[in-house]
Every structure is written in C-alpha cells, then in structure tokens.
Amino acid sequence: MTKGSDRKPDLIVLDNTPASRAAPLVDAFRRRISYLRLSVTDRCDLRCTYCMPERMTFLPKKEVLTLEELYELAAGFIDRGVTKIRITGGEPLVRRDIMDLFSALGRRLGHGLEELTLTTNATQLAGHADALVKAGVRRVNISLDTLDRDRFARLTRRDALPQVMEGIAAAKAAGLKVKLNAVALKGVNEDELPDLIAWAHGQGHDVTLIEVMPLGDVEEERLDQYLPLSDVRDQLERRWTLRDNDASTGGPARYVDIAETGGRLGFITPHTNNFCAGCNRLRVTATGQLYPCLGGSERVDLRAALRSDDPQAELADALERAMMIKPEKHHFRMDQRGADPHLARHMSMTGG
Ligand code: SAM
Ligand code: SF4
C-alpha cells in the first residue's frame, strides 16, 4: 500500500493457474484494467523542451521489443480483458514498419479489442492517415502546443509546423476524429491558448489542455514551465461561457463545452486535481517495462517474461505482480528549483 493512501487494498494472492491466466485484470483497489498505452519507440523527430533535452540519449535498438513481441504482448493484454489500446512513444510513426503492427492489431478489433488509437506529433501523419483508417483506427490524439511557426520551432527545436498542419489536415480528410493535446506552458503559449482552441473548434477538433509534469531532466526548470490550468480556465471564462460536461472517458480529463465555439475542452490537471480513483490503465514502454502508474517508479519487466522459456506462465505472473503494485494514486509534486526531476524517466518512455 502506498504512503498517504486512505483506501485499503485487497490482498491479492499470487495465482498462476491456467484459469487465472485468462481472468480480467483487476488491481488491489478493485479497479478493472481495460486500457493499455503501448509505447513502440522512445525515439522522436522533435525535441519538445518540456519532454526531452536536445541531446537525448535513446535506448539501444536491441533493447527495444520487436514488432512481433509488441504484438504478442498486446494480444496477451487483450486476452486479459483490455479493450482499448493506444499506440504511443516517443513518436510512434518514426518506427519502421509500424503500420504492420497497426494492421495486425486492427484484426483484433471486434475480437476482444474495441478501440485502437494513436498519439502522434503528426509530422508524418500525412503519409499514414489512410493506412491507419484501413487498419481500423477511428480517432487520433495529436499534440500541438502553438500555431505560430517560430514559436513551434523554439518549443520543439525543429521547424516542422507545416508538416504537422499537413498531417492534421490529412487526418481530417481521411475521416479520423482528431483531438488536439496542448501542454500549457508559462510564458510560452499561455497568451495563445484561446486562439488555439478557437481554431481547433472551428476545424471540428476537440482540445485537451495538459499541465506540465515533472518527468525527466529537460534542461529547463520545471517550475518556470508550470502553468496551473486553474489560471487558464479563469482566462478563458473572461472570454467564453464554459459549461461543465459530465462526459467521462474513464480518463483523467475533466470536460467543459464552450458555448461560443460549440466545441469541447478537456483539462488534465495532475497537480491541482487527483484523477486516480477511476484509473483503468497501464503503460508499457518499448522495452516491455510495465508501469502501472505514470506518476510512480513501480515497474514490472514484461520483456524478461516474454523472452523466458515459459512466456505464458511468466507473463501471467508478471501481470499479477503489476496488479499488486499499482498504487492507489500518484504522488506527483512539482520539482524544487535546481533539484533532480521528481521522476528520472522522460514522458517519451511511457508516452503520456
Ligand atoms: N510524440 C507523440 C506526441 O507528442 O503526441 C506521443 C508521445 S508524447 C510523450 C505524449 C504526450 O505527452 C504529448 O501530448 C506531449 O505533449 C505530452 N508530454 C510530454 N512530456 C510532458 C510533460 N513533461 N508533462 C506533460 N505532458 C507531456
Ligand atoms: Fe517527441 Fe512527443 Fe516528446 Fe514532443 S512530446 S519530444 S513530439 S515524444
């Protein structure tokens, strides 16, 4: 049980019988796990200043799971009741032959899997949008923090806004439902968020704003980047009418509808709000490390299980352990000035 928790976890006894290997995944706080975020690479063609340093050290390729292993893992989760899989990274579309994984997983849609989605920076989306639809993807999350080309180049350290806009347009043209994610950054894009939202809603895209999280060393002070979304909401309420929307996706966002734009806006506020009680998700990195909580360092090695002599039994055992250690809630705290990051792991390992 994690420090500071107020709910009592159930006692889970390791059970690795063939019957238990097919049982749904339920953690010690009786949360049913139905959502997997699967990172397929830690590499990326951008270098967002809040995500990673310019000279990022990437994992040696041999440590990364093969596409076959990624599929095998994902299929194992589907067999244990996971109905939604989001492919993420790093930037998933920079991984060679990644569409083979989408196609293979797409064949599980309607056979245990209900939704296959993707989070992308959209730099390469124009070339993949049609194939994603063909594979069965219906919705994508696209990260976009600014509409200003110079600002984008400073923020991502790459001059790629034109490709990103092309990718967003291609996704729309292919019939994908697009949601834009924007990280709110103090003094960087805070003056532009209303315009970004107005533009996105005009295009028919929902938007979710995210507070920056203290993951990994990024060369800048986290405290200088951090903009509480309560401030952003105040700013938006001076311009628009925001109505709370109770729609829940089982995820961490709280939603409002904006009367004037007709669009929906989500807020992900790990620092000002706790979203853990209904958490239904797990994250697996490209090296097969399962992190049951984005805000914690607990992990279980699925790659070792997958590469063992008895992958089925070892995997079942590893998943059982993950259910035991999934904490009741995260304990994010913003870094102190000059201190080491709260968690050494970058967001590009787990994909958000
Ligand atoms: N490369 C893809 C992209 O940018 O959409 C997928 C991976 S990226 C790590 C997933 C999401 O995490 C993006 O929306 C990004 O803005 C967000 N992100 C990255 N680092 C973050 C941080 N330290 N705090 C909050 N969000 C972060
Ligand atoms: Fe790459 Fe996404 Fe991280 Fe930006 S947020 S550096 S696009 S992984």
PDB file of N, CA and C in Angstrom, residues 280-348:
ATOM      1  N   ASN A 280      -8.069   3.168 -15.100  1.00  0.00           N
ATOM      2  CA  ASN A 280      -8.266   1.849 -15.701  1.00  0.00           C
ATOM      3  C   ASN A 280      -7.105   1.473 -16.614  1.00  0.00           C
ATOM      4  N   ARG A 281      -5.955   2.161 -16.468  1.00  0.00           N
ATOM      5  CA  ARG A 281      -4.925   1.988 -17.480  1.00  0.00           C
ATOM      6  C   ARG A 281      -3.574   1.497 -16.966  1.00  0.00           C
ATOM      7  N   LEU A 282      -2.833   0.942 -17.896  1.00  0.00           N
ATOM      8  CA  LEU A 282      -1.446   0.533 -17.661  1.00  0.00           C
ATOM      9  C   LEU A 282      -0.615   1.068 -18.811  1.00  0.00           C
ATOM     10  N   ARG A 283       0.668   1.251 -18.559  1.00  0.00           N
ATOM     11  CA  ARG A 283       1.571   1.720 -19.612  1.00  0.00           C
ATOM     12  C   ARG A 283       2.724   0.744 -19.761  1.00  0.00           C
ATOM     13  N   VAL A 284       3.059   0.458 -21.008  1.00  0.00           N
ATOM     14  CA  VAL A 284       4.199  -0.425 -21.275  1.00  0.00           C
ATOM     15  C   VAL A 284       5.159   0.322 -22.201  1.00  0.00           C
ATOM     16  N   THR A 285       6.439   0.328 -21.819  1.00  0.00           N
ATOM     17  CA  THR A 285       7.442   1.021 -22.630  1.00  0.00           C
ATOM     18  C   THR A 285       7.879   0.132 -23.800  1.00  0.00           C
ATOM     19  N   ALA A 286       8.658   0.731 -24.697  1.00  0.00           N
ATOM     20  CA  ALA A 286       9.118  -0.015 -25.877  1.00  0.00           C
ATOM     21  C   ALA A 286      10.073  -1.145 -25.513  1.00  0.00           C
ATOM     22  N   THR A 287      10.597  -1.141 -24.285  1.00  0.00           N
ATOM     23  CA  THR A 287      11.445  -2.261 -23.858  1.00  0.00           C
ATOM     24  C   THR A 287      10.643  -3.254 -23.000  1.00  0.00           C
ATOM     25  N   GLY A 288       9.334  -3.070 -22.959  1.00  0.00           N
ATOM     26  CA  GLY A 288       8.494  -4.035 -22.260  1.00  0.00           C
ATOM     27  C   GLY A 288       8.446  -3.844 -20.754  1.00  0.00           C
ATOM     28  N   GLN A 289       8.758  -2.637 -20.296  1.00  0.00           N
ATOM     29  CA  GLN A 289       8.624  -2.371 -18.853  1.00  0.00           C
ATOM     30  C   GLN A 289       7.206  -1.874 -18.601  1.00  0.00           C
ATOM     31  N   LEU A 290       6.504  -2.549 -17.709  1.00  0.00           N
ATOM     32  CA  LEU A 290       5.128  -2.138 -17.408  1.00  0.00           C
ATOM     33  C   LEU A 290       5.139  -1.181 -16.220  1.00  0.00           C
ATOM     34  N   TYR A 291       4.635   0.017 -16.444  1.00  0.00           N
ATOM     35  CA  TYR A 291       4.487   0.994 -15.361  1.00  0.00           C
ATOM     36  C   TYR A 291       3.008   1.099 -15.015  1.00  0.00           C
ATOM     37  N   PRO A 292       2.616   0.637 -13.857  1.00  0.00           N
ATOM     38  CA  PRO A 292       1.193   0.705 -13.516  1.00  0.00           C
ATOM     39  C   PRO A 292       0.729   2.119 -13.198  1.00  0.00           C
ATOM     40  N   CYS A 293       1.669   3.054 -12.942  1.00  0.00           N
ATOM     41  CA  CYS A 293       1.261   4.429 -12.646  1.00  0.00           C
ATOM     42  C   CYS A 293       2.244   5.391 -13.309  1.00  0.00           C
ATOM     43  N   LEU A 294       1.695   6.369 -14.048  1.00  0.00           N
ATOM     44  CA  LEU A 294       2.537   7.364 -14.722  1.00  0.00           C
ATOM     45  C   LEU A 294       3.356   8.179 -13.724  1.00  0.00           C
ATOM     46  N   GLY A 295       2.795   8.368 -12.529  1.00  0.00           N
ATOM     47  CA  GLY A 295       3.452   9.207 -11.537  1.00  0.00           C
ATOM     48  C   GLY A 295       4.314   8.429 -10.558  1.00  0.00           C
ATOM     49  N   GLY A 296       4.561   7.155 -10.829  1.00  0.00           N
ATOM     50  CA  GLY A 296       5.339   6.345  -9.889  1.00  0.00           C
ATOM     51  C   GLY A 296       6.487   5.639 -10.587  1.00  0.00           C
ATOM     52  N   SER A 297       7.379   5.052  -9.804  1.00  0.00           N
ATOM     53  CA  SER A 297       8.503   4.353 -10.426  1.00  0.00           C
ATOM     54  C   SER A 297       8.347   2.834 -10.323  1.00  0.00           C
ATOM     55  N   GLU A 298       7.216   2.367  -9.776  1.00  0.00           N
ATOM     56  CA  GLU A 298       6.979   0.921  -9.706  1.00  0.00           C
ATOM     57  C   GLU A 298       6.949   0.363 -11.130  1.00  0.00           C
ATOM     58  N   ARG A 299       7.588  -0.791 -11.328  1.00  0.00           N
ATOM     59  CA  ARG A 299       7.504  -1.383 -12.667  1.00  0.00           C
ATOM     60  C   ARG A 299       7.691  -2.888 -12.617  1.00  0.00           C
ATOM     61  N   VAL A 300       7.246  -3.529 -13.698  1.00  0.00           N
ATOM     62  CA  VAL A 300       7.386  -4.974 -13.831  1.00  0.00           C
ATOM     63  C   VAL A 300       7.967  -5.237 -15.221  1.00  0.00           C
ATOM     64  N   ASP A 301       8.932  -6.156 -15.287  1.00  0.00           N
ATOM     65  CA  ASP A 301       9.621  -6.413 -16.553  1.00  0.00           C
ATOM     66  C   ASP A 301       8.873  -7.477 -17.367  1.00  0.00           C
ATOM     67  N   LEU A 302       8.172  -7.033 -18.387  1.00  0.00           N
ATOM     68  CA  LEU A 302       7.439  -7.997 -19.227  1.00  0.00           C
ATOM     69  C   LEU A 302       8.338  -8.603 -20.305  1.00  0.00           C
ATOM     70  N   ARG A 303       9.414  -7.874 -20.654  1.00  0.00           N
ATOM     71  CA  ARG A 303      10.314  -8.406 -21.690  1.00  0.00           C
ATOM     72  C   ARG A 303      10.987  -9.693 -21.201  1.00  0.00           C
ATOM     73  N   ALA A 304      11.406  -9.672 -19.946  1.00  0.00           N
ATOM     74  CA  ALA A 304      12.043 -10.886 -19.404  1.00  0.00           C
ATOM     75  C   ALA A 304      11.042 -12.039 -19.437  1.00  0.00           C
ATOM     76  N   ALA A 305       9.788 -11.732 -19.125  1.00  0.00           N
ATOM     77  CA  ALA A 305       8.758 -12.774 -19.138  1.00  0.00           C
ATOM     78  C   ALA A 305       8.552 -13.298 -20.560  1.00  0.00           C
ATOM     79  N   LEU A 306       8.477 -12.341 -21.482  1.00  0.00           N
ATOM     80  CA  LEU A 306       8.215 -12.683 -22.886  1.00  0.00           C
ATOM     81  C   LEU A 306       9.338 -13.529 -23.476  1.00  0.00           C
ATOM     82  N   ARG A 307      10.579 -13.252 -23.033  1.00  0.00           N
ATOM     83  CA  ARG A 307      11.735 -13.961 -23.597  1.00  0.00           C
ATOM     84  C   ARG A 307      12.144 -15.171 -22.750  1.00  0.00           C
ATOM     85  N   SER A 308      11.316 -15.543 -21.785  1.00  0.00           N
ATOM     86  CA  SER A 308      11.648 -16.687 -20.921  1.00  0.00           C
ATOM     87  C   SER A 308      11.253 -18.002 -21.611  1.00  0.00           C
ATOM     88  N   ASP A 309      11.532 -19.126 -20.936  1.00  0.00           N
ATOM     89  CA  ASP A 309      11.213 -20.437 -21.514  1.00  0.00           C
ATOM     90  C   ASP A 309       9.719 -20.715 -21.501  1.00  0.00           C
ATOM     91  N   ASP A 310       9.009 -20.051 -20.582  1.00  0.00           N
ATOM     92  CA  ASP A 310       7.558 -20.296 -20.488  1.00  0.00           C
ATOM     93  C   ASP A 310       6.834 -18.946 -20.474  1.00  0.00           C
ATOM     94  N   PRO A 311       6.803 -18.260 -21.636  1.00  0.00           N
ATOM     95  CA  PRO A 311       6.274 -16.900 -21.675  1.00  0.00           C
ATOM     96  C   PRO A 311       4.863 -16.777 -21.113  1.00  0.00           C
ATOM     97  N   GLN A 312       4.015 -17.760 -21.410  1.00  0.00           N
ATOM     98  CA  GLN A 312       2.617 -17.652 -20.940  1.00  0.00           C
ATOM     99  C   GLN A 312       2.527 -17.560 -19.427  1.00  0.00           C
ATOM    100  N   ALA A 313       3.211 -18.485 -18.761  1.00  0.00           N
ATOM    101  CA  ALA A 313       3.159 -18.514 -17.297  1.00  0.00           C
ATOM    102  C   ALA A 313       3.874 -17.307 -16.703  1.00  0.00           C
ATOM    103  N   GLU A 314       5.036 -16.970 -17.292  1.00  0.00           N
ATOM    104  CA  GLU A 314       5.818 -15.834 -16.751  1.00  0.00           C
ATOM    105  C   GLU A 314       5.070 -14.511 -16.922  1.00  0.00           C
ATOM    106  N   LEU A 315       4.382 -14.392 -18.062  1.00  0.00           N
ATOM    107  CA  LEU A 315       3.626 -13.167 -18.328  1.00  0.00           C
ATOM    108  C   LEU A 315       2.459 -13.042 -17.348  1.00  0.00           C
ATOM    109  N   ALA A 316       1.791 -14.152 -17.130  1.00  0.00           N
ATOM    110  CA  ALA A 316       0.659 -14.140 -16.195  1.00  0.00           C
ATOM    111  C   ALA A 316       1.143 -13.748 -14.802  1.00  0.00           C
ATOM    112  N   ASP A 317       2.294 -14.286 -14.433  1.00  0.00           N
ATOM    113  CA  ASP A 317       2.888 -13.985 -13.138  1.00  0.00           C
ATOM    114  C   ASP A 317       3.229 -12.496 -13.035  1.00  0.00           C
ATOM    115  N   ALA A 318       3.835 -11.958 -14.111  1.00  0.00           N
ATOM    116  CA  ALA A 318       4.232 -10.544 -14.116  1.00  0.00           C
ATOM    117  C   ALA A 318       2.997  -9.642 -14.028  1.00  0.00           C
ATOM    118  N   LEU A 319       1.939 -10.008 -14.724  1.00  0.00           N
ATOM    119  CA  LEU A 319       0.725  -9.176 -14.694  1.00  0.00           C
ATOM    120  C   LEU A 319       0.092  -9.212 -13.309  1.00  0.00           C
ATOM    121  N   GLU A 320       0.156 -10.363 -12.697  1.00  0.00           N
ATOM    122  CA  GLU A 320      -0.383 -10.495 -11.336  1.00  0.00           C
ATOM    123  C   GLU A 320       0.379  -9.557 -10.390  1.00  0.00           C
ATOM    124  N   ARG A 321       1.714  -9.522 -10.568  1.00  0.00           N
ATOM    125  CA  ARG A 321       2.527  -8.634  -9.723  1.00  0.00           C
ATOM    126  C   ARG A 321       2.178  -7.175  -9.990  1.00  0.00           C
ATOM    127  N   ALA A 322       1.933  -6.862 -11.257  1.00  0.00           N
ATOM    128  CA  ALA A 322       1.578  -5.476 -11.594  1.00  0.00           C
ATOM    129  C   ALA A 322       0.285  -5.069 -10.893  1.00  0.00           C
ATOM    130  N   MET A 323      -0.662  -6.006 -10.839  1.00  0.00           N
ATOM    131  CA  MET A 323      -1.937  -5.703 -10.172  1.00  0.00           C
ATOM    132  C   MET A 323      -1.727  -5.421  -8.688  1.00  0.00           C
ATOM    133  N   MET A 324      -0.726  -6.088  -8.115  1.00  0.00           N
ATOM    134  CA  MET A 324      -0.452  -5.887  -6.680  1.00  0.00           C
ATOM    135  C   MET A 324       0.180  -4.538  -6.407  1.00  0.00           C
ATOM    136  N   ILE A 325       1.017  -4.079  -7.343  1.00  0.00           N
ATOM    137  CA  ILE A 325       1.804  -2.870  -7.022  1.00  0.00           C
ATOM    138  C   ILE A 325       1.224  -1.594  -7.599  1.00  0.00           C
ATOM    139  N   LYS A 326       0.130  -1.703  -8.356  1.00  0.00           N
ATOM    140  CA  LYS A 326      -0.448  -0.459  -8.896  1.00  0.00           C
ATOM    141  C   LYS A 326      -0.897   0.406  -7.720  1.00  0.00           C
ATOM    142  N   PRO A 327      -0.320   1.595  -7.577  1.00  0.00           N
ATOM    143  CA  PRO A 327      -0.644   2.386  -6.389  1.00  0.00           C
ATOM    144  C   PRO A 327      -2.048   2.979  -6.465  1.00  0.00           C
ATOM    145  N   GLU A 328      -2.554   3.345  -5.312  1.00  0.00           N
ATOM    146  CA  GLU A 328      -3.898   3.906  -5.282  1.00  0.00           C
ATOM    147  C   GLU A 328      -3.949   5.250  -6.014  1.00  0.00           C
ATOM    148  N   LYS A 329      -2.894   6.038  -5.842  1.00  0.00           N
ATOM    149  CA  LYS A 329      -2.836   7.321  -6.540  1.00  0.00           C
ATOM    150  C   LYS A 329      -1.389   7.752  -6.728  1.00  0.00           C
ATOM    151  N   HIS A 330      -1.223   8.683  -7.669  1.00  0.00           N
ATOM    152  CA  HIS A 330       0.137   9.155  -7.902  1.00  0.00           C
ATOM    153  C   HIS A 330       0.508  10.196  -6.852  1.00  0.00           C
ATOM    154  N   HIS A 331       1.801  10.459  -6.767  1.00  0.00           N
ATOM    155  CA  HIS A 331       2.273  11.458  -5.800  1.00  0.00           C
ATOM    156  C   HIS A 331       3.164  12.463  -6.508  1.00  0.00           C
ATOM    157  N   PHE A 332       2.654  12.960  -7.646  1.00  0.00           N
ATOM    158  CA  PHE A 332       3.397  13.995  -8.353  1.00  0.00           C
ATOM    159  C   PHE A 332       3.611  15.187  -7.449  1.00  0.00           C
ATOM    160  N   ARG A 333       4.779  15.732  -7.491  1.00  0.00           N
ATOM    161  CA  ARG A 333       4.944  17.061  -6.899  1.00  0.00           C
ATOM    162  C   ARG A 333       5.895  17.817  -7.829  1.00  0.00           C
ATOM    163  N   MET A 334       5.648  19.103  -7.958  1.00  0.00           N
ATOM    164  CA  MET A 334       6.481  19.887  -8.850  1.00  0.00           C
ATOM    165  C   MET A 334       7.887  19.959  -8.264  1.00  0.00           C
ATOM    166  N   ASP A 335       8.894  19.858  -9.143  1.00  0.00           N
ATOM    167  CA  ASP A 335      10.278  19.868  -8.655  1.00  0.00           C
ATOM    168  C   ASP A 335      10.628  21.189  -7.963  1.00  0.00           C
ATOM    169  N   GLN A 336      11.474  21.079  -6.991  1.00  0.00           N
ATOM    170  CA  GLN A 336      12.061  22.281  -6.390  1.00  0.00           C
ATOM    171  C   GLN A 336      13.057  22.856  -7.391  1.00  0.00           C
ATOM    172  N   ARG A 337      13.225  24.165  -7.350  1.00  0.00           N
ATOM    173  CA  ARG A 337      14.193  24.788  -8.244  1.00  0.00           C
ATOM    174  C   ARG A 337      15.584  24.141  -8.060  1.00  0.00           C
ATOM    175  N   GLY A 338      16.213  23.748  -9.163  1.00  0.00           N
ATOM    176  CA  GLY A 338      17.573  23.210  -9.099  1.00  0.00           C
ATOM    177  C   GLY A 338      17.649  21.754  -8.649  1.00  0.00           C
ATOM    178  N   ALA A 339      16.507  21.157  -8.257  1.00  0.00           N
ATOM    179  CA  ALA A 339      16.549  19.779  -7.759  1.00  0.00           C
ATOM    180  C   ALA A 339      16.501  18.789  -8.929  1.00  0.00           C
ATOM    181  N   ASP A 340      16.847  17.528  -8.649  1.00  0.00           N
ATOM    182  CA  ASP A 340      16.697  16.496  -9.671  1.00  0.00           C
ATOM    183  C   ASP A 340      15.214  16.317  -9.962  1.00  0.00           C
ATOM    184  N   PRO A 341      14.872  15.820 -11.191  1.00  0.00           N
ATOM    185  CA  PRO A 341      13.453  15.648 -11.505  1.00  0.00           C
ATOM    186  C   PRO A 341      12.767  14.696 -10.526  1.00  0.00           C
ATOM    187  N   HIS A 342      11.481  14.938 -10.289  1.00  0.00           N
ATOM    188  CA  HIS A 342      10.709  14.085  -9.398  1.00  0.00           C
ATOM    189  C   HIS A 342      10.799  12.625  -9.848  1.00  0.00           C
ATOM    190  N   LEU A 343      10.688  12.396 -11.157  1.00  0.00           N
ATOM    191  CA  LEU A 343      10.901  11.063 -11.712  1.00  0.00           C
ATOM    192  C   LEU A 343      11.940  11.183 -12.823  1.00  0.00           C
ATOM    193  N   ALA A 344      12.952  10.306 -12.817  1.00  0.00           N
ATOM    194  CA  ALA A 344      14.044  10.423 -13.788  1.00  0.00           C
ATOM    195  C   ALA A 344      13.576  10.074 -15.201  1.00  0.00           C
ATOM    196  N   ARG A 345      12.529   9.276 -15.283  1.00  0.00           N
ATOM    197  CA  ARG A 345      12.022   8.788 -16.577  1.00  0.00           C
ATOM    198  C   ARG A 345      11.374   9.926 -17.367  1.00  0.00           C
ATOM    199  N   HIS A 346      11.689  10.014 -18.673  1.00  0.00           N
ATOM    200  CA  HIS A 346      11.038  11.024 -19.510  1.00  0.00           C
ATOM    201  C   HIS A 346       9.668  10.528 -19.955  1.00  0.00           C
ATOM    202  N   MET A 347       8.807  11.473 -20.299  1.00  0.00           N
ATOM    203  CA  MET A 347       7.471  11.110 -20.790  1.00  0.00           C
ATOM    204  C   MET A 347       7.569  10.295 -22.081  1.00  0.00           C
ATOM    205  N   SER A 348       8.646  10.491 -22.842  1.00  0.00           N
ATOM    206  CA  SER A 348       8.790   9.765 -24.108  1.00  0.00           C
ATOM    207  C   SER A 348       9.023   8.268 -23.899  1.00  0.00           C
TER     208      SER A 348
END
